[in-house]
Amino acid sequence: MKNSILLARSNLRTAKGQAAAIIVLILLASLMLNLWLMLSMDYRQNFDRYHDKLNAEHVTLTVDSGSSEMREFLAKTLKKDERTAAYSLEDSMHTVGLFTYNGGEVNSEFVFLEKEAALSRPVGTVEIVEDSRIQSGIYMPMLYQSDDIAIGKTVELSLGSKKISYQVCGFFNSVMAGSHNCTMCEFLLTEDQYEKLKASDYAPESTLCSVRLKDKMESENYEAKLKNTMSAQYPALRTVSNSYALVSQSRYISQLICAGIMSAMAFFILLIALVVIASNIVHYIQENMKNLGALKAVGYTSQQLVLSLLMQFLGVSLTAALAGIGISYTLFPSLNEMMIAQTGIPYETRFLPAAFFLTLAILGSAVALAVWLSSRSIRNVEPITALRQGVRTHSFKRNHIPLGKTNMPLHLALSMKTTFSGIKHNLTVCITMLVLSLVVVFSGLMTENMIRDTAPFINLIVGETADSCINVKAQAEQDFVRKMKDDDQVKKLYLYDSIEVRHAGGLGLMAMICDDFAKANNQELVFEGRFPKYDNEIAIAAKYAKEQKLHIGEEITITANGKKASYLISGFTQISNNLGKDCLLTRAGYERLGELQNPSYYLNLTSGTDIDEFNARVKQEMAGAVNTTINIDATVSGGVVVYVSLMKIIVIGVLMLSAIIIAFVLYLLVRTMLGSKKRDYGILKAIGFTTRQLILQTALSFMPAVTLSTAVGLTVCSFIINPLTALFLSSIGIVKSTFLVPVGFIIIAGIGLILFAFATACLLSLKIRKITPKALLAGE
Amino acid sequence: MKHVLLKTDGLSKSFSSGGALQHVLKNIDLELYEGDFTVIMGASGAGKSTLLYALSGMDTPTLGIITFGGTVISSLNQDSLALFRRKHCGFVFQQIYLIDGMSVMDNVLSAGLLLCSDKKALLEKAGKLFEAVKLPPETQNKFPTQISGGEAQRAGIVRALINQPEILFADEPTGALNSKTGLDVLGTLTAFNQQGQSVVMVTHDMRSALRGNRILYLKDGVILGECHLGVYTPDDTARHETLAAFLSEMGW
Ligand SMILES: Nc1ncnc2c1ncn2[C@@H]1O[C@H](COP(=O)(O)OP(=O)(O)OP(=O)(O)O)[C@@H](O)[C@H]1O
Ligand SMILES: [Mg+2]
């Protein structure tokens, strides 16, 4: 054991640079690994902790009525269901509304509560996270705290067609209704403001019902059943609901994406680090045949020699891993900040022993395995042959590229000879470049479809978008449509509404209703089969279909408004709005279940039209007909901005990481190569080769492997990146991704990657300057 | 009067070892002539190799000037020295120094192709040289580790001569060989010299030194004396006696 330590130390001293490069790779890997584990082992669980802390509900329902008769019925229904653990009913006001946030618009179902009442609820309480002495005003969900929405500032809410302004008194946290990702958005008003709003007719009086369940896994079913019971009993009352399952998933989408990318990067970097370690060891054994033989001759066993390597690399790796974990804790707060912008749930960074030990265990065992596998050839070193240095590990049986026959220029031919003689180096280069190709293609895909042009991403995540959405009163619909058709700012007008329906024997589904899906802007929405065309057809979310084992051509029964109708499945859709619980119906199809109350229309406007101005004009001109107008463009970009900025950081991060990785892998390879070729380079210098020629030769010798693997990697990745993306996003309901693969970007980035590798190899080979023919002759 | 190929003026070389400065070559003025087989002798550590490296542009002197033709080579930078070596000097090393990863032929061509891009002419020239050093064609496609030391050294001579250098430098070319193969190599050098090739050779060995027509004796960094022997003929006892007398005078 002691001997092995001595050996390990002497090995380390002679290979400082290599140890440094391995340290950096392992450090990056452990950094990513630990961040990933922190995100996936604790971050999401924080939601549950918060949920428990605030004794939050698993199902939330608002019913637009304050009548005691309704409340009695509701309470009876809740008590009858034995899954109910506790519930609370609260006076509230509820309406559809919007406000400006982060340059976009937040559109949601607004629920107003009186502050003190909200704070004293037994189930679904809220927590004030920031308060002031302002006596009269509004408390906003913590998520919306920003430059424009801050204590003392005034926030303007649009409620239906009315506008109302409040001074911001503070911020609060509500687990189930504290963000626009959870259907409902709560606001707390001071008592005077609450009474004032109640006296106005801006928002109807309603009942907020929060139910805690014995088993949270039941939340979706419970929600569906409760809502159905209520709408069957009170078909005229508007109800809105959400469930633990929906909220906990939708608040953590960016956490999911981030964790996914971290884990992928972590394992890629680890793979590269292992390949580098393995090729290092193989090389070390080749170079040190003589020393190893000598050690065996004086009585070292193979096991001791392997052990010394193991300790050397494990020591270096674990030290680096510790540093990486340390850095991950310093980086985590900024990641957390970005993530909170979407989750809205505060998270306090804390030390996670499980993640810590798991990171060390994963890295340690991976490194140990790599060392053990690659050092097995030590067993074959025999003391005698090694001492004679008669063993030439390279086989020179074949003369690659004979200079007398080839037409290649001399320097190219000499580099190719080097290339052919270093298969293991080539393998390292190839694996590295293949991994980095995937990174480049991924970055290209995201840059093209999410950063440069946000439309493909929006189409994938949001489904259907247009410029403006106008909700009109049922009786004025004909008039509205006629007027819009004559309006020269309107390019396209189609009915697009969403109403909750229920799959008999299954869950509640959000039905998107369109008069003619051929008019929809996003024709990719149905990716298998086709849009529903007739009144007996339906397209359903692929994720849901898969869960329920439904196929195209099958018949399913849908219920709504107490009615029932059967539909044939015409196709599968993927919309992540409701995390894969959606369906598409034609208007005629929906009308078999009931009339559309106050339909919503989507409008595409002529280019150059200001959407807000247009909406305002329509609202003014048809005051009696229009309920609400929504600037879809602004709403969507407000919601998407978080993802886009997150992705920007990720793309920049992974590209920089790629550059670092190439540099380090090449550094290692060039170093080992220069080490083994010192004599050759000395001879070549003696017979008249210049430093520049040798640097060029060295750099060129890496190029076949770099170029080939980059080309192959980029091509293959371009084909598999869309399926991979879909796989990655499958948990939010995405089954098929049709992102545009930016060929131009990828080609340019590929060439850039190759040139960067070449330039780096040249730079790293500058050490050749120090090799002198004299040093060779003097036997140094 | 013979044509001067290479000339040194006040050539000095010092090394600092452990803080102390060691003067290995001290103010050497020397002229080397075209067509000569110059032999440099001296005790171990006298500075023979150091002198040879300086003369051949492998290393730069601490002080003094070395002129080759019209060019001062002592002030050239590393890359210019490399260009100088490839054009004007051939070098045969004691340790042979062929590149293991290349066949014997490719070792020769890698030097030849630096100056001549006409592959056909080069192959022809290499063929003639291989014939002259008596290396059979099958040897040319073997790798350095697959041939004997003597064969390898003769291949080294072919590589040194492929660019038709003005001077062929050799530092104990037979040092690593047994006496039989050593004789073959010496014979090769002698034969090339007799065809007009200028040779400068460092040796320890009196039998090797007999091949030269001009013997320089180096001691403590200065050229202590020199001796002229005339054209080499085998088994020349008078030549042997002259050299022996010179060496004993020098304190050999
Ligand atoms: N790079 C160096 N640094 C320090 N001292 C050196 C260096 N090269 C040579 N020397 C010293 O210069 C002296 C002469 O060395 P050199 O190799 O020229 O001797 P030599 O005459 O060729 O001896 P040998 O017959 O043993 O080959 C020696 O004492 C040696 O230690
Ligand atoms: Mg010497």
PDB file of C-alpha atoms in Angstrom, chain A residues 194-386:
ATOM      1  CA  TYR A 194     -62.226  44.264  -1.348  1.00  0.00           C
ATOM      2  CA  GLU A 195     -65.481  45.902  -0.350  1.00  0.00           C
ATOM      3  CA  LYS A 196     -65.104  48.472  -3.103  1.00  0.00           C
ATOM      4  CA  LEU A 197     -64.641  45.773  -5.728  1.00  0.00           C
ATOM      5  CA  LYS A 198     -67.560  43.865  -4.338  1.00  0.00           C
ATOM      6  CA  ALA A 199     -69.766  46.930  -4.667  1.00  0.00           C
ATOM      7  CA  SER A 200     -68.775  47.350  -8.315  1.00  0.00           C
ATOM      8  CA  ASP A 201     -69.927  44.907 -10.955  1.00  0.00           C
ATOM      9  CA  TYR A 202     -66.406  44.210 -12.242  1.00  0.00           C
ATOM     10  CA  ALA A 203     -66.113  40.681 -10.976  1.00  0.00           C
ATOM     11  CA  PRO A 204     -68.923  38.325 -10.013  1.00  0.00           C
ATOM     12  CA  GLU A 205     -69.136  37.046  -6.508  1.00  0.00           C
ATOM     13  CA  SER A 206     -67.863  33.516  -6.219  1.00  0.00           C
ATOM     14  CA  THR A 207     -66.863  30.747  -3.867  1.00  0.00           C
ATOM     15  CA  LEU A 208     -63.299  29.519  -3.685  1.00  0.00           C
ATOM     16  CA  CYS A 209     -63.208  25.915  -2.623  1.00  0.00           C
ATOM     17  CA  SER A 210     -59.943  24.253  -1.556  1.00  0.00           C
ATOM     18  CA  VAL A 211     -59.862  20.545  -0.893  1.00  0.00           C
ATOM     19  CA  ARG A 212     -57.085  18.572   0.725  1.00  0.00           C
ATOM     20  CA  LEU A 213     -57.094  14.899  -0.187  1.00  0.00           C
ATOM     21  CA  LYS A 214     -55.949  11.868   1.703  1.00  0.00           C
ATOM     22  CA  ASP A 215     -54.044  10.711  -1.351  1.00  0.00           C
ATOM     23  CA  LYS A 216     -52.631  13.400  -3.602  1.00  0.00           C
ATOM     24  CA  MET A 217     -52.363  10.960  -6.499  1.00  0.00           C
ATOM     25  CA  GLU A 218     -56.148  11.199  -6.793  1.00  0.00           C
ATOM     26  CA  SER A 219     -56.114  14.930  -7.530  1.00  0.00           C
ATOM     27  CA  GLU A 220     -56.913  14.735 -11.242  1.00  0.00           C
ATOM     28  CA  ASN A 221     -59.753  12.271 -10.881  1.00  0.00           C
ATOM     29  CA  TYR A 222     -61.176  14.092  -7.923  1.00  0.00           C
ATOM     30  CA  GLU A 223     -61.062  17.389  -9.775  1.00  0.00           C
ATOM     31  CA  ALA A 224     -62.819  15.942 -12.804  1.00  0.00           C
ATOM     32  CA  LYS A 225     -65.522  14.348 -10.733  1.00  0.00           C
ATOM     33  CA  LEU A 226     -66.140  17.399  -8.565  1.00  0.00           C
ATOM     34  CA  LYS A 227     -66.347  19.699 -11.529  1.00  0.00           C
ATOM     35  CA  ASN A 228     -68.719  17.387 -13.313  1.00  0.00           C
ATOM     36  CA  THR A 229     -70.992  17.106 -10.338  1.00  0.00           C
ATOM     37  CA  MET A 230     -71.095  20.866  -9.963  1.00  0.00           C
ATOM     38  CA  SER A 231     -71.759  21.639 -13.606  1.00  0.00           C
ATOM     39  CA  ALA A 232     -74.426  18.953 -13.751  1.00  0.00           C
ATOM     40  CA  GLN A 233     -76.153  20.504 -10.757  1.00  0.00           C
ATOM     41  CA  TYR A 234     -75.615  24.130 -11.802  1.00  0.00           C
ATOM     42  CA  PRO A 235     -75.176  24.210 -15.596  1.00  0.00           C
ATOM     43  CA  ALA A 236     -75.398  28.012 -15.667  1.00  0.00           C
ATOM     44  CA  LEU A 237     -72.584  28.680 -13.187  1.00  0.00           C
ATOM     45  CA  ARG A 238     -69.067  29.169 -14.441  1.00  0.00           C
ATOM     46  CA  THR A 239     -66.553  26.943 -12.678  1.00  0.00           C
ATOM     47  CA  VAL A 240     -62.775  26.877 -12.929  1.00  0.00           C
ATOM     48  CA  SER A 241     -60.560  24.304 -11.314  1.00  0.00           C
ATOM     49  CA  ASN A 242     -57.062  22.973 -11.068  1.00  0.00           C
ATOM     50  CA  SER A 243     -55.361  20.038  -9.482  1.00  0.00           C
ATOM     51  CA  TYR A 244     -52.162  19.240  -7.663  1.00  0.00           C
ATOM     52  CA  ALA A 245     -51.010  17.121 -10.601  1.00  0.00           C
ATOM     53  CA  LEU A 246     -51.396  19.929 -13.120  1.00  0.00           C
ATOM     54  CA  VAL A 247     -49.904  22.663 -10.974  1.00  0.00           C
ATOM     55  CA  SER A 248     -46.955  20.687  -9.691  1.00  0.00           C
ATOM     56  CA  GLN A 249     -46.037  19.725 -13.235  1.00  0.00           C
ATOM     57  CA  SER A 250     -46.582  23.007 -14.969  1.00  0.00           C
ATOM     58  CA  ARG A 251     -44.709  25.060 -12.416  1.00  0.00           C
ATOM     59  CA  TYR A 252     -41.632  22.887 -12.907  1.00  0.00           C
ATOM     60  CA  ILE A 253     -41.244  22.699 -16.660  1.00  0.00           C
ATOM     61  CA  SER A 254     -38.113  24.826 -16.726  1.00  0.00           C
ATOM     62  CA  GLN A 255     -36.690  22.826 -13.854  1.00  0.00           C
ATOM     63  CA  LEU A 256     -37.338  19.713 -15.917  1.00  0.00           C
ATOM     64  CA  ILE A 257     -35.632  21.155 -18.996  1.00  0.00           C
ATOM     65  CA  CYS A 258     -32.704  22.426 -16.983  1.00  0.00           C
ATOM     66  CA  ALA A 259     -32.245  19.172 -15.120  1.00  0.00           C
ATOM     67  CA  GLY A 260     -32.427  17.220 -18.372  1.00  0.00           C
ATOM     68  CA  ILE A 261     -29.758  19.308 -20.020  1.00  0.00           C
ATOM     69  CA  MET A 262     -27.531  19.213 -16.940  1.00  0.00           C
ATOM     70  CA  SER A 263     -27.710  15.449 -16.753  1.00  0.00           C
ATOM     71  CA  ALA A 264     -26.999  15.037 -20.448  1.00  0.00           C
ATOM     72  CA  MET A 265     -24.022  17.376 -20.252  1.00  0.00           C
ATOM     73  CA  ALA A 266     -22.774  15.750 -17.061  1.00  0.00           C
ATOM     74  CA  PHE A 267     -22.731  12.306 -18.584  1.00  0.00           C
ATOM     75  CA  PHE A 268     -21.215  13.511 -21.836  1.00  0.00           C
ATOM     76  CA  ILE A 269     -18.384  15.250 -20.044  1.00  0.00           C
ATOM     77  CA  LEU A 270     -17.892  12.266 -17.785  1.00  0.00           C
ATOM     78  CA  LEU A 271     -17.717  10.024 -20.836  1.00  0.00           C
ATOM     79  CA  ILE A 272     -15.049  12.250 -22.347  1.00  0.00           C
ATOM     80  CA  ALA A 273     -13.140  12.356 -19.076  1.00  0.00           C
ATOM     81  CA  LEU A 274     -13.196   8.565 -18.883  1.00  0.00           C
ATOM     82  CA  VAL A 275     -12.015   8.175 -22.448  1.00  0.00           C
ATOM     83  CA  VAL A 276      -9.231  10.621 -21.739  1.00  0.00           C
ATOM     84  CA  ILE A 277      -8.221   8.776 -18.575  1.00  0.00           C
ATOM     85  CA  ALA A 278      -8.292   5.439 -20.337  1.00  0.00           C
ATOM     86  CA  SER A 279      -6.213   6.600 -23.275  1.00  0.00           C
ATOM     87  CA  ASN A 280      -3.829   8.217 -20.847  1.00  0.00           C
ATOM     88  CA  ILE A 281      -3.310   4.981 -19.007  1.00  0.00           C
ATOM     89  CA  VAL A 282      -2.888   2.913 -22.126  1.00  0.00           C
ATOM     90  CA  HIS A 283      -0.356   5.425 -23.301  1.00  0.00           C
ATOM     91  CA  TYR A 284       1.365   5.513 -19.932  1.00  0.00           C
ATOM     92  CA  ILE A 285       1.780   1.758 -19.997  1.00  0.00           C
ATOM     93  CA  GLN A 286       3.261   1.836 -23.470  1.00  0.00           C
ATOM     94  CA  GLU A 287       5.685   4.581 -22.615  1.00  0.00           C
ATOM     95  CA  ASN A 288       6.700   3.101 -19.322  1.00  0.00           C
ATOM     96  CA  MET A 289       7.123  -0.528 -20.323  1.00  0.00           C
ATOM     97  CA  LYS A 290      10.697  -0.350 -19.179  1.00  0.00           C
ATOM     98  CA  ASN A 291       9.947   1.189 -15.795  1.00  0.00           C
ATOM     99  CA  LEU A 292       7.027  -1.110 -15.190  1.00  0.00           C
ATOM    100  CA  GLY A 293       9.195  -4.088 -16.131  1.00  0.00           C
ATOM    101  CA  ALA A 294      11.898  -2.872 -13.778  1.00  0.00           C
ATOM    102  CA  LEU A 295       9.375  -2.520 -10.963  1.00  0.00           C
ATOM    103  CA  LYS A 296       8.126  -6.013 -11.618  1.00  0.00           C
ATOM    104  CA  ALA A 297      11.713  -7.244 -11.672  1.00  0.00           C
ATOM    105  CA  VAL A 298      12.254  -5.919  -8.147  1.00  0.00           C
ATOM    106  CA  GLY A 299       9.083  -7.594  -6.981  1.00  0.00           C
ATOM    107  CA  TYR A 300       6.058  -5.394  -7.527  1.00  0.00           C
ATOM    108  CA  THR A 301       2.932  -7.305  -8.415  1.00  0.00           C
ATOM    109  CA  SER A 302       0.619  -6.270 -11.236  1.00  0.00           C
ATOM    110  CA  GLN A 303      -2.017  -5.627  -8.636  1.00  0.00           C
ATOM    111  CA  GLN A 304       0.162  -3.112  -6.850  1.00  0.00           C
ATOM    112  CA  LEU A 305       0.919  -1.331 -10.072  1.00  0.00           C
ATOM    113  CA  VAL A 306      -2.783  -1.168 -11.010  1.00  0.00           C
ATOM    114  CA  LEU A 307      -3.568  -0.013  -7.507  1.00  0.00           C
ATOM    115  CA  SER A 308      -1.096   2.811  -7.788  1.00  0.00           C
ATOM    116  CA  LEU A 309      -2.760   4.000 -10.986  1.00  0.00           C
ATOM    117  CA  LEU A 310      -6.139   3.629  -9.377  1.00  0.00           C
ATOM    118  CA  MET A 311      -5.138   5.749  -6.434  1.00  0.00           C
ATOM    119  CA  GLN A 312      -3.520   8.317  -8.612  1.00  0.00           C
ATOM    120  CA  PHE A 313      -6.617   8.842 -10.744  1.00  0.00           C
ATOM    121  CA  LEU A 314      -9.120   8.409  -7.957  1.00  0.00           C
ATOM    122  CA  GLY A 315      -7.263  10.913  -5.838  1.00  0.00           C
ATOM    123  CA  VAL A 316      -7.193  13.460  -8.616  1.00  0.00           C
ATOM    124  CA  SER A 317     -10.804  12.790  -9.616  1.00  0.00           C
ATOM    125  CA  LEU A 318     -12.289  12.968  -6.152  1.00  0.00           C
ATOM    126  CA  THR A 319     -10.423  16.165  -5.357  1.00  0.00           C
ATOM    127  CA  ALA A 320     -11.690  17.659  -8.595  1.00  0.00           C
ATOM    128  CA  ALA A 321     -15.183  16.385  -7.866  1.00  0.00           C
ATOM    129  CA  LEU A 322     -15.160  18.071  -4.469  1.00  0.00           C
ATOM    130  CA  ALA A 323     -14.135  21.336  -6.088  1.00  0.00           C
ATOM    131  CA  GLY A 324     -16.837  20.880  -8.726  1.00  0.00           C
ATOM    132  CA  ILE A 325     -19.480  20.314  -6.085  1.00  0.00           C
ATOM    133  CA  GLY A 326     -18.259  23.399  -4.266  1.00  0.00           C
ATOM    134  CA  ILE A 327     -18.578  25.471  -7.423  1.00  0.00           C
ATOM    135  CA  SER A 328     -22.033  24.053  -8.085  1.00  0.00           C
ATOM    136  CA  TYR A 329     -23.168  25.487  -4.767  1.00  0.00           C
ATOM    137  CA  THR A 330     -21.881  28.917  -5.707  1.00  0.00           C
ATOM    138  CA  LEU A 331     -23.620  28.731  -9.084  1.00  0.00           C
ATOM    139  CA  PHE A 332     -26.871  27.345  -7.793  1.00  0.00           C
ATOM    140  CA  PRO A 333     -28.345  30.595  -6.454  1.00  0.00           C
ATOM    141  CA  SER A 334     -28.334  32.217  -9.903  1.00  0.00           C
ATOM    142  CA  LEU A 335     -29.846  29.099 -11.446  1.00  0.00           C
ATOM    143  CA  ASN A 336     -32.401  29.139  -8.677  1.00  0.00           C
ATOM    144  CA  GLU A 337     -33.267  32.746  -9.395  1.00  0.00           C
ATOM    145  CA  MET A 338     -33.930  31.929 -13.030  1.00  0.00           C
ATOM    146  CA  MET A 339     -36.005  28.962 -12.074  1.00  0.00           C
ATOM    147  CA  ILE A 340     -38.087  30.847  -9.506  1.00  0.00           C
ATOM    148  CA  ALA A 341     -39.169  33.141 -12.309  1.00  0.00           C
ATOM    149  CA  GLN A 342     -41.173  30.187 -13.494  1.00  0.00           C
ATOM    150  CA  THR A 343     -41.997  28.191 -10.406  1.00  0.00           C
ATOM    151  CA  GLY A 344     -42.833  31.146  -8.207  1.00  0.00           C
ATOM    152  CA  ILE A 345     -41.971  28.976  -5.221  1.00  0.00           C
ATOM    153  CA  PRO A 346     -39.097  30.255  -3.119  1.00  0.00           C
ATOM    154  CA  TYR A 347     -36.271  27.809  -2.679  1.00  0.00           C
ATOM    155  CA  GLU A 348     -33.492  28.145  -0.199  1.00  0.00           C
ATOM    156  CA  THR A 349     -30.218  26.673  -1.335  1.00  0.00           C
ATOM    157  CA  ARG A 350     -29.099  24.129   1.190  1.00  0.00           C
ATOM    158  CA  PHE A 351     -26.513  21.413   1.388  1.00  0.00           C
ATOM    159  CA  LEU A 352     -27.803  18.093   0.123  1.00  0.00           C
ATOM    160  CA  PRO A 353     -25.779  15.183   1.503  1.00  0.00           C
ATOM    161  CA  ALA A 354     -27.511  12.665  -0.765  1.00  0.00           C
ATOM    162  CA  ALA A 355     -26.629  14.590  -3.916  1.00  0.00           C
ATOM    163  CA  PHE A 356     -23.121  15.140  -2.600  1.00  0.00           C
ATOM    164  CA  PHE A 357     -22.402  11.486  -1.933  1.00  0.00           C
ATOM    165  CA  LEU A 358     -24.145  10.316  -5.048  1.00  0.00           C
ATOM    166  CA  THR A 359     -22.039  12.657  -7.180  1.00  0.00           C
ATOM    167  CA  LEU A 360     -18.860  11.371  -5.556  1.00  0.00           C
ATOM    168  CA  ALA A 361     -20.019   7.769  -5.864  1.00  0.00           C
ATOM    169  CA  ILE A 362     -20.943   8.059  -9.538  1.00  0.00           C
ATOM    170  CA  LEU A 363     -17.703   9.791 -10.453  1.00  0.00           C
ATOM    171  CA  GLY A 364     -15.549   7.596  -8.259  1.00  0.00           C
ATOM    172  CA  SER A 365     -16.925   4.333  -9.532  1.00  0.00           C
ATOM    173  CA  ALA A 366     -16.856   5.472 -13.159  1.00  0.00           C
ATOM    174  CA  VAL A 367     -13.222   6.536 -12.868  1.00  0.00           C
ATOM    175  CA  ALA A 368     -12.296   3.365 -11.013  1.00  0.00           C
ATOM    176  CA  LEU A 369     -13.912   1.238 -13.683  1.00  0.00           C
ATOM    177  CA  ALA A 370     -12.144   3.131 -16.479  1.00  0.00           C
ATOM    178  CA  VAL A 371      -8.773   2.796 -14.736  1.00  0.00           C
ATOM    179  CA  TRP A 372      -9.271  -0.849 -13.956  1.00  0.00           C
ATOM    180  CA  LEU A 373     -10.336  -1.739 -17.507  1.00  0.00           C
ATOM    181  CA  SER A 374      -7.565   0.200 -19.201  1.00  0.00           C
ATOM    182  CA  SER A 375      -4.770  -0.859 -16.879  1.00  0.00           C
ATOM    183  CA  ARG A 376      -5.330  -4.562 -17.206  1.00  0.00           C
ATOM    184  CA  SER A 377      -2.582  -4.808 -19.826  1.00  0.00           C
ATOM    185  CA  ILE A 378      -0.045  -4.185 -17.042  1.00  0.00           C
ATOM    186  CA  ARG A 379      -0.463  -7.868 -16.265  1.00  0.00           C
ATOM    187  CA  ASN A 380       1.052  -8.711 -19.639  1.00  0.00           C
ATOM    188  CA  VAL A 381       4.237  -6.764 -19.029  1.00  0.00           C
ATOM    189  CA  GLU A 382       7.048  -9.220 -18.445  1.00  0.00           C
ATOM    190  CA  PRO A 383      10.073  -8.004 -16.568  1.00  0.00           C
ATOM    191  CA  ILE A 384      12.645  -9.367 -19.016  1.00  0.00           C
ATOM    192  CA  THR A 385      11.183  -8.225 -22.302  1.00  0.00           C
ATOM    193  CA  ALA A 386      10.318  -4.870 -20.842  1.00  0.00           C
TER     194      ALA A 386
END
